[in-house]
Amino acid sequence: MAICTVYTTQSLYSTHSISTPTKTQLGYSPKQVVFYSTGKKTSKRGSSSNTSRYVITCAAGDSQTVVIGLAADSGCGKSTFMRRLTSVFGGAAEPPKGGNPDSNTLISDTTTVICLDDYHSLDRKGRKEKGVTALDPRANDFDLMYEQVKALKDGIAVDKPIYNHVSGLLDPPEVIKPPKILVIEGLHPMYDPRVRDLLDFSIYLDISNEVKFAWKIQRDMAERGHSLESIKASIEARKPDFDAYIDPQKQYADAVIEVLPTQLIPDDNEGKVLRVKLIMKEGVKYFNPVYLFDEGSTISWIPCGRKLTCSYPGIKFAYGPDSYFGHEVSVLEMDGQFDRLDELIYVESHLSNISTKFYGEVHPTNVEAF
Ligand SMILES: Nc1ncnc2c1ncn2[C@@H]1O[C@H](COP(=O)(O)OP(=O)(O)OP(=O)(O)O)[C@@H](O)[C@H]1O
Ligand SMILES: O=C(CO)[C@H](O)[C@H](O)COP(=O)(O)O
């Protein structure tokens, strides 16, 4: 059964399942049959219009594009994590060639990464005039986000808007073709239930306030010339909306990566040594949580000793079952730092379900991005 969707030149109107196409078929990929048709139509909003041009597209029964959602606040490591994630899928994800130099999109031969900032409905000036932050749902177009992610999942290209972080303006759209893997990253991938239901897998980067602050200082002072006071003020100004609209999404995530200060260095204030907890929901289709030694056991392990000579403060692992927002989860925790690749390879040999393509793939830079 083909799933057909009626699109106006502007937006999605309704989706009909029809058994066989009734119009002349245009030459398109086998998974997608596109029909052009004109004629009287009644929009779902009740108004009718004359001979307006609309497109009926029918994608083969099962959607071909896998959609992954990655949620986090600004400055919480999405870009860093994305570079690692897209490299796992193969190829280097780069901005679209010949397009808008300020595009937020990344494309590799298997993966397209869409930044959800592109669905801001207000530009920087508009938000200031309305007195809302970018985290506020009133500053974002979730109807368009849903329509376009659904179209891409159904194998249909879209004209996606661009939010320009250099100018703070909404730039003209760029064409996005349906990829094998679509990653939608940003503030709100799991906020709208319609978009949430399109996700085949969802990740939330839960960065503690101490670490978020240390990272923002490291980047926004060193790389963007912001003052310490302005960084503090921007984090404080966003906190009510972060607590209201961004943080609650973590309850829906299939995997949550908590990044916390280390417990191995008393009163650490540098934020360079981290404690990372990977919280993995049980029972998610096609997702087998990673485990240490024995699946479902409860373990605390310090690998440093005779086999591994770790430098201070060393490293500590913990693994075991837990509950997270009422869901049964497995939690793998890693606190401390590696100095040498062979230390990590020794640890990797005791992890299972890590789906590595070769021995030693989980190496230090990936641990940081972990
Ligand atoms: N796993 C990590 N370990 C150490 N530092 C990290 C890690 N991930 C990110 N950082 C640092 O945090 C800062 C923000 O990272 P990044 O730019 O990836 O965040 P972002 O969420 O993409 O930011 P924005 O939303 O503002 O674009 C950078 O200085 C980066 O080096
Ligand atoms: O929270 C954010 C997501 O990255 C940004 O602050 C938001 O997109 C607004 O961007 P800018 O500050 O460049 O106007």
Coordinates of C-alpha atoms and ligand atoms in Angstrom, one line a residue:
M1 CA 0.0 0.0 0.0
A2 CA 1.5 3.4 -0.9
I3 CA 1.2 6.2 1.6
C4 CA 0.2 9.3 -0.4
T5 CA 0.4 12.9 0.9
V6 CA -1.2 15.9 -0.5
Y7 CA 1.0 19.0 -0.5
T8 CA 0.1 22.5 -1.4
T9 CA 2.8 24.8 -2.6
Q10 CA 3.0 25.8 1.0
S11 CA 2.4 23.0 3.3
L12 CA 1.0 19.6 4.1
Y13 CA -2.8 19.3 4.0
S14 CA -3.6 15.7 4.6
T15 CA -2.4 12.2 4.0
H16 CA -4.4 9.6 2.2
S17 CA -3.6 6.0 1.8
I18 CA -4.5 4.9 -1.7
S19 CA -3.9 1.5 -3.3
T20 CA -3.1 2.6 -6.9
P21 CA -2.1 6.0 -8.4
T22 CA -4.8 7.6 -10.5
K23 CA -2.7 10.2 -12.3
T24 CA 0.1 10.0 -14.9
Q25 CA 3.2 8.9 -13.1
L26 CA 6.2 11.2 -13.4
G27 CA 9.7 9.6 -13.5
Y28 CA 10.8 9.5 -9.9
S29 CA 12.7 7.1 -7.7
P30 CA 10.9 3.8 -7.1
K31 CA 10.2 4.7 -3.5
Q32 CA 8.5 7.8 -4.4
V33 CA 5.8 8.4 -7.0
V34 CA 4.9 12.0 -7.6
F35 CA 1.7 13.3 -9.3
Y36 CA 1.0 16.8 -10.4
S37 CA -2.6 17.7 -10.4
T38 CA -4.7 20.8 -10.6
G39 CA -8.3 21.0 -9.6
K40 CA -10.8 22.2 -7.0
K41 CA -9.7 21.1 -3.6
T42 CA -11.0 21.8 -0.1
S43 CA -8.4 22.5 2.4
K44 CA -8.6 20.9 5.8
R45 CA -9.4 24.3 7.1
G46 CA -12.7 24.3 5.2
S47 CA -11.9 27.0 2.7
S48 CA -11.9 26.0 -0.9
S49 CA -9.9 27.4 -3.8
N50 CA -10.0 27.1 -7.6
T51 CA -7.6 25.1 -9.6
S52 CA -4.7 25.5 -7.2
R53 CA -1.7 23.4 -8.0
Y54 CA -0.8 20.8 -5.5
V55 CA 1.3 17.7 -5.4
I56 CA 0.3 14.3 -4.4
T57 CA 3.3 12.2 -3.5
C58 CA 3.3 8.6 -2.7
A59 CA 6.2 6.9 -0.9
A60 CA 6.6 3.2 -0.9
G61 CA 5.0 1.6 2.1
D62 CA 7.9 1.7 4.6
S63 CA 9.8 5.0 5.0
Q64 CA 13.4 4.8 3.9
T65 CA 14.9 7.5 6.2
V66 CA 15.9 6.8 9.8
V67 CA 15.4 9.9 12.0
I68 CA 17.5 10.5 15.1
G69 CA 16.7 13.4 17.5
L70 CA 19.4 15.1 19.6
A71 CA 18.3 17.6 22.3
A72 CA 20.4 19.9 24.4
D73 CA 20.7 23.5 25.4
S74 CA 23.1 25.9 23.6
G75 CA 26.7 25.3 24.4
C76 CA 26.1 21.7 25.6
G77 CA 28.2 19.8 23.1
K78 CA 25.7 19.0 20.3
S79 CA 28.2 20.0 17.5
T80 CA 31.0 18.1 19.2
F81 CA 28.8 15.0 19.7
M82 CA 27.4 15.4 16.2
R83 CA 30.9 15.2 14.6
R84 CA 31.5 11.9 16.4
L85 CA 28.0 10.6 15.6
T86 CA 28.1 11.3 11.9
S87 CA 31.7 9.9 11.6
V88 CA 30.3 6.6 13.0
F89 CA 27.7 6.5 10.2
G90 CA 30.5 7.1 7.7
G91 CA 31.9 10.1 5.8
A92 CA 32.7 13.6 7.1
A93 CA 29.6 15.7 7.5
E94 CA 30.1 19.1 5.9
P95 CA 28.0 22.3 5.1
P96 CA 26.1 22.0 1.8
K97 CA 28.4 22.9 -1.1
G98 CA 27.7 26.2 -2.9
G99 CA 24.9 27.1 -0.5
N100 CA 24.4 29.7 2.2
P101 CA 27.8 30.0 4.0
D102 CA 25.9 30.5 7.2
S103 CA 23.8 27.3 6.8
N104 CA 23.6 25.2 10.0
T105 CA 23.1 22.0 8.0
L106 CA 25.7 19.2 7.7
I107 CA 25.7 16.6 5.0
S108 CA 27.8 13.4 4.6
D109 CA 27.2 10.6 2.1
T110 CA 24.9 8.8 4.5
T111 CA 23.7 11.5 7.0
T112 CA 22.1 14.9 7.0
V113 CA 22.1 16.9 10.2
I114 CA 19.5 19.6 10.5
C115 CA 19.8 22.3 13.2
L116 CA 16.3 23.0 14.6
D117 CA 17.3 26.6 15.2
D118 CA 16.3 26.9 11.5
Y119 CA 12.6 26.6 12.7
H120 CA 12.8 29.8 14.7
S121 CA 9.7 31.7 13.8
L122 CA 11.2 35.0 15.1
D123 CA 14.6 36.4 14.3
R124 CA 16.9 37.9 17.0
K125 CA 15.3 41.3 16.7
G126 CA 11.8 39.9 16.7
R127 CA 12.5 37.9 19.9
K128 CA 13.8 41.0 21.6
E129 CA 10.7 43.0 20.6
K130 CA 8.4 40.2 21.8
G131 CA 10.4 39.6 25.0
V132 CA 10.9 35.9 24.4
T133 CA 14.0 33.7 24.2
A134 CA 14.7 31.2 21.4
L135 CA 13.9 28.5 23.9
D136 CA 10.2 29.7 24.1
P137 CA 7.9 27.6 21.9
R138 CA 6.3 31.0 20.8
A139 CA 9.6 31.7 18.9
N140 CA 9.5 28.4 17.0
D141 CA 7.4 27.0 14.1
F142 CA 6.5 23.5 15.1
D143 CA 4.0 23.0 12.3
L144 CA 6.6 23.6 9.7
M145 CA 9.2 21.5 11.7
Y146 CA 6.7 18.6 11.8
E147 CA 5.7 18.9 8.1
Q148 CA 9.3 19.0 6.9
V149 CA 10.7 16.2 9.1
K150 CA 7.7 14.1 8.1
A151 CA 8.3 14.8 4.4
L152 CA 12.0 13.9 4.6
K153 CA 11.1 10.7 6.5
D154 CA 8.7 9.9 3.7
G155 CA 11.4 10.4 1.2
I156 CA 10.4 13.8 -0.1
A157 CA 12.7 16.8 -0.4
V158 CA 11.9 20.1 1.3
D159 CA 12.8 23.8 1.2
K160 CA 14.0 24.3 4.8
P161 CA 14.4 27.8 6.2
I162 CA 17.8 28.9 7.6
Y163 CA 18.3 30.8 10.9
N164 CA 21.5 32.8 10.4
H165 CA 23.5 32.8 13.7
V166 CA 25.8 35.5 12.3
S167 CA 23.2 38.1 11.4
G168 CA 20.4 36.8 13.6
L169 CA 18.0 36.9 10.6
L170 CA 15.9 34.3 8.9
D171 CA 17.6 33.6 5.6
P172 CA 16.0 32.2 2.3
P173 CA 15.4 28.5 2.4
E174 CA 17.8 25.7 1.2
V175 CA 16.7 22.4 -0.5
I176 CA 17.2 19.4 1.7
K177 CA 16.9 16.0 0.0
P178 CA 15.9 12.9 2.0
P179 CA 19.0 11.1 3.4
K180 CA 19.4 7.5 4.6
I181 CA 19.9 9.0 8.2
L182 CA 18.4 12.3 9.2
V183 CA 19.6 13.8 12.5
I184 CA 17.5 16.7 13.9
E185 CA 19.5 18.5 16.6
G186 CA 18.8 21.5 18.8
L187 CA 16.6 22.8 21.5
H188 CA 13.2 21.1 20.8
P189 CA 13.4 17.7 18.9
M190 CA 11.2 16.0 21.5
Y191 CA 9.0 19.0 22.5
D192 CA 6.2 18.7 20.0
P193 CA 4.6 15.2 20.2
R194 CA 4.1 15.0 16.4
V195 CA 7.8 15.5 15.8
R196 CA 8.6 13.2 18.8
D197 CA 6.6 10.4 17.2
L198 CA 8.7 10.7 14.0
L199 CA 11.9 9.9 15.8
D200 CA 13.3 6.4 15.4
F201 CA 15.9 7.1 18.2
S202 CA 16.3 10.1 20.6
I203 CA 19.2 11.3 22.7
Y204 CA 19.3 14.1 25.3
L205 CA 22.6 15.7 26.4
D206 CA 22.1 16.5 30.1
I207 CA 25.0 18.7 31.0
S208 CA 25.2 19.8 34.7
N209 CA 25.2 23.5 35.4
E210 CA 28.8 23.4 36.6
V211 CA 30.0 21.7 33.4
K212 CA 27.8 23.8 31.1
F213 CA 29.2 27.0 32.7
A214 CA 32.8 25.7 32.4
W215 CA 32.2 24.9 28.7
K216 CA 30.5 28.2 27.9
I217 CA 33.4 30.1 29.5
Q218 CA 35.9 27.9 27.6
R219 CA 34.2 28.6 24.3
D220 CA 32.4 32.0 24.5
M221 CA 35.3 33.8 26.2
A222 CA 38.2 32.0 24.3
E223 CA 36.5 31.7 20.9
R224 CA 33.8 34.4 20.9
G225 CA 35.2 37.1 23.1
H226 CA 32.3 37.3 25.5
S227 CA 32.9 38.6 29.1
L228 CA 32.4 36.3 32.1
E229 CA 29.6 38.6 33.3
S230 CA 27.7 38.3 30.0
I231 CA 28.1 34.5 30.0
K232 CA 26.8 34.3 33.5
A233 CA 23.9 36.7 32.6
S234 CA 23.0 34.7 29.4
I235 CA 22.8 31.4 31.3
E236 CA 20.7 32.9 34.1
A237 CA 18.4 34.7 31.6
R238 CA 17.7 31.4 29.8
K239 CA 17.3 29.2 32.9
P240 CA 13.5 29.6 33.4
D241 CA 12.8 28.7 29.8
F242 CA 15.4 25.9 29.9
D243 CA 13.7 24.5 32.9
A244 CA 10.2 24.9 31.3
Y245 CA 10.8 23.7 27.7
I246 CA 14.1 22.0 27.2
D247 CA 15.0 20.0 30.3
P248 CA 11.6 18.2 30.5
Q249 CA 12.3 16.5 27.1
K250 CA 14.8 14.2 28.7
Q251 CA 12.0 12.0 30.1
Y252 CA 11.2 11.0 26.4
A253 CA 14.8 10.2 25.3
D254 CA 15.9 6.7 24.5
A255 CA 19.4 7.6 25.7
V256 CA 20.4 10.4 28.1
I257 CA 24.1 11.4 28.4
E258 CA 24.6 13.1 31.8
V259 CA 27.9 15.0 32.1
L260 CA 28.7 15.9 35.7
P261 CA 31.8 17.1 37.6
T262 CA 34.1 14.3 38.6
Q263 CA 33.9 12.7 42.1
L264 CA 37.5 11.6 42.0
I265 CA 39.0 15.1 42.6
P266 CA 37.6 16.8 45.8
D267 CA 36.4 20.4 45.2
D268 CA 37.4 20.3 41.5
N269 CA 36.5 23.6 39.8
E270 CA 38.3 23.2 36.5
G271 CA 35.7 21.0 34.9
K272 CA 38.4 19.2 32.8
V273 CA 37.9 15.7 34.4
L274 CA 34.3 14.6 33.9
R275 CA 31.9 12.0 35.2
V276 CA 29.6 10.7 32.4
K277 CA 26.5 8.6 32.8
L278 CA 24.9 6.9 29.8
I279 CA 21.3 6.2 30.7
M280 CA 19.7 3.7 28.3
K281 CA 16.0 2.9 28.1
E282 CA 15.2 -0.8 28.0
G283 CA 12.9 -2.2 25.4
V284 CA 13.6 0.3 22.6
K285 CA 13.2 -1.3 19.1
Y286 CA 16.7 -2.1 17.5
F287 CA 18.5 -0.7 20.6
N288 CA 20.5 -3.1 22.9
P289 CA 21.9 -1.1 25.8
V290 CA 25.7 -1.3 26.4
Y291 CA 26.8 -3.4 29.4
L292 CA 29.9 -4.0 31.4
F293 CA 31.0 -7.6 32.1
D294 CA 27.5 -9.2 32.8
E295 CA 24.3 -7.8 31.4
G296 CA 21.9 -6.7 34.1
S297 CA 24.5 -7.1 36.9
T298 CA 25.5 -4.3 39.3
I299 CA 29.2 -3.5 39.1
S300 CA 31.7 -0.9 40.4
W301 CA 35.1 -1.2 38.8
I302 CA 38.4 0.6 39.0
P303 CA 40.5 -0.8 36.2
C304 CA 43.7 0.8 37.4
G305 CA 46.1 -1.6 39.1
R306 CA 48.6 -4.1 37.8
K307 CA 47.3 -4.2 34.2
L308 CA 46.7 -0.5 33.9
T309 CA 48.8 2.2 35.5
C310 CA 46.4 5.2 35.4
S311 CA 47.7 8.7 36.2
Y312 CA 45.9 10.8 38.8
P313 CA 42.9 10.8 39.4
G314 CA 42.5 7.5 37.5
I315 CA 39.2 6.2 36.3
K316 CA 36.2 4.5 37.8
F317 CA 33.3 2.6 36.1
A318 CA 29.9 1.7 37.4
Y319 CA 27.1 -0.2 35.7
G320 CA 23.7 -1.5 36.7
P321 CA 19.9 -1.4 36.3
D322 CA 17.9 1.7 37.4
S323 CA 14.6 3.6 36.9
Y324 CA 14.4 6.9 35.1
F325 CA 11.1 8.8 34.8
G326 CA 9.3 5.6 35.4
H327 CA 11.2 3.7 32.7
E328 CA 13.4 0.7 33.3
V329 CA 17.0 1.7 32.2
S330 CA 20.6 0.4 32.3
V331 CA 23.2 3.0 33.4
L332 CA 26.9 2.9 32.5
E333 CA 29.0 5.4 34.3
M334 CA 32.6 6.5 33.7
D335 CA 34.4 9.0 35.9
G336 CA 38.0 10.1 35.4
Q337 CA 40.3 10.3 32.4
F338 CA 42.5 8.1 30.1
D339 CA 46.0 8.9 29.2
R340 CA 46.8 6.1 26.8
L341 CA 44.9 4.3 24.1
D342 CA 45.8 0.9 25.5
E343 CA 44.1 1.8 28.8
L344 CA 40.8 2.4 26.9
I345 CA 41.2 -0.7 24.7
Y346 CA 41.6 -2.8 27.8
V347 CA 38.3 -1.3 29.1
E348 CA 36.6 -1.7 25.7
S349 CA 37.3 -5.4 25.8
H350 CA 35.0 -5.7 28.9
L351 CA 32.1 -3.7 27.3
S352 CA 29.4 -5.4 25.2
N353 CA 26.8 -4.2 22.7
I354 CA 29.0 -1.3 21.6
S355 CA 28.6 -2.1 17.9
T356 CA 32.1 -1.0 17.1
K357 CA 33.4 -1.8 13.6
F358 CA 36.9 -2.5 14.7
Y359 CA 38.8 -3.1 18.0
G360 CA 39.8 0.1 19.6
E361 CA 37.2 2.2 17.9
V362 CA 36.1 3.7 21.2
H363 CA 39.2 5.9 21.6
P364 CA 39.9 8.9 23.9
T365 CA 38.5 11.7 21.7
N366 CA 35.4 9.6 21.5
V367 CA 35.4 9.2 25.2
E368 CA 35.4 13.0 25.5
A369 CA 32.6 13.2 23.0
F370 CA 30.9 10.4 24.9
Ligands
LIG1 N1 32.6 16.0 25.6 C1 33.2 17.2 25.8 N2 34.3 17.3 26.6 C2 34.8 18.5 26.8 N3 34.4 19.6 26.2 C3 33.3 19.6 25.4 C4 32.6 18.4 25.2 N4 31.6 18.6 24.3 C5 31.6 20.0 24.1 N5 32.7 20.5 24.8 C6 33.0 22.0 24.7 O1 31.8 22.7 25.0 C7 31.8 23.9 24.2 C8 30.4 23.8 23.4 O2 30.5 22.7 22.6 P1 29.6 22.7 21.2 O3 30.0 23.9 20.4 O4 29.8 21.3 20.6 O5 28.2 22.9 21.8 P2 26.8 23.2 21.0 O6 25.7 22.6 21.8 O7 26.9 22.8 19.5 O8 26.8 24.8 21.0 P3 25.7 25.7 20.3 O9 24.4 25.2 20.5 O10 25.9 27.1 20.9 O11 26.1 25.7 18.8 C9 33.0 23.8 23.2 O12 34.0 24.7 23.8 C10 33.4 22.4 23.3 O13 34.8 22.3 23.2
LIG2 O1 19.8 28.7 22.0 C1 20.2 28.7 20.9 C2 20.4 27.5 20.1 O2 21.6 27.3 19.5 C3 20.6 30.1 20.3 O3 20.9 31.0 21.3 C4 19.4 30.5 19.5 O4 19.2 29.7 18.4 C5 19.5 32.0 19.1 O5 20.7 32.1 18.4 P1 21.4 33.6 18.4 O6 21.8 33.7 19.9 O7 22.6 33.4 17.5 O8 20.4 34.6 17.9

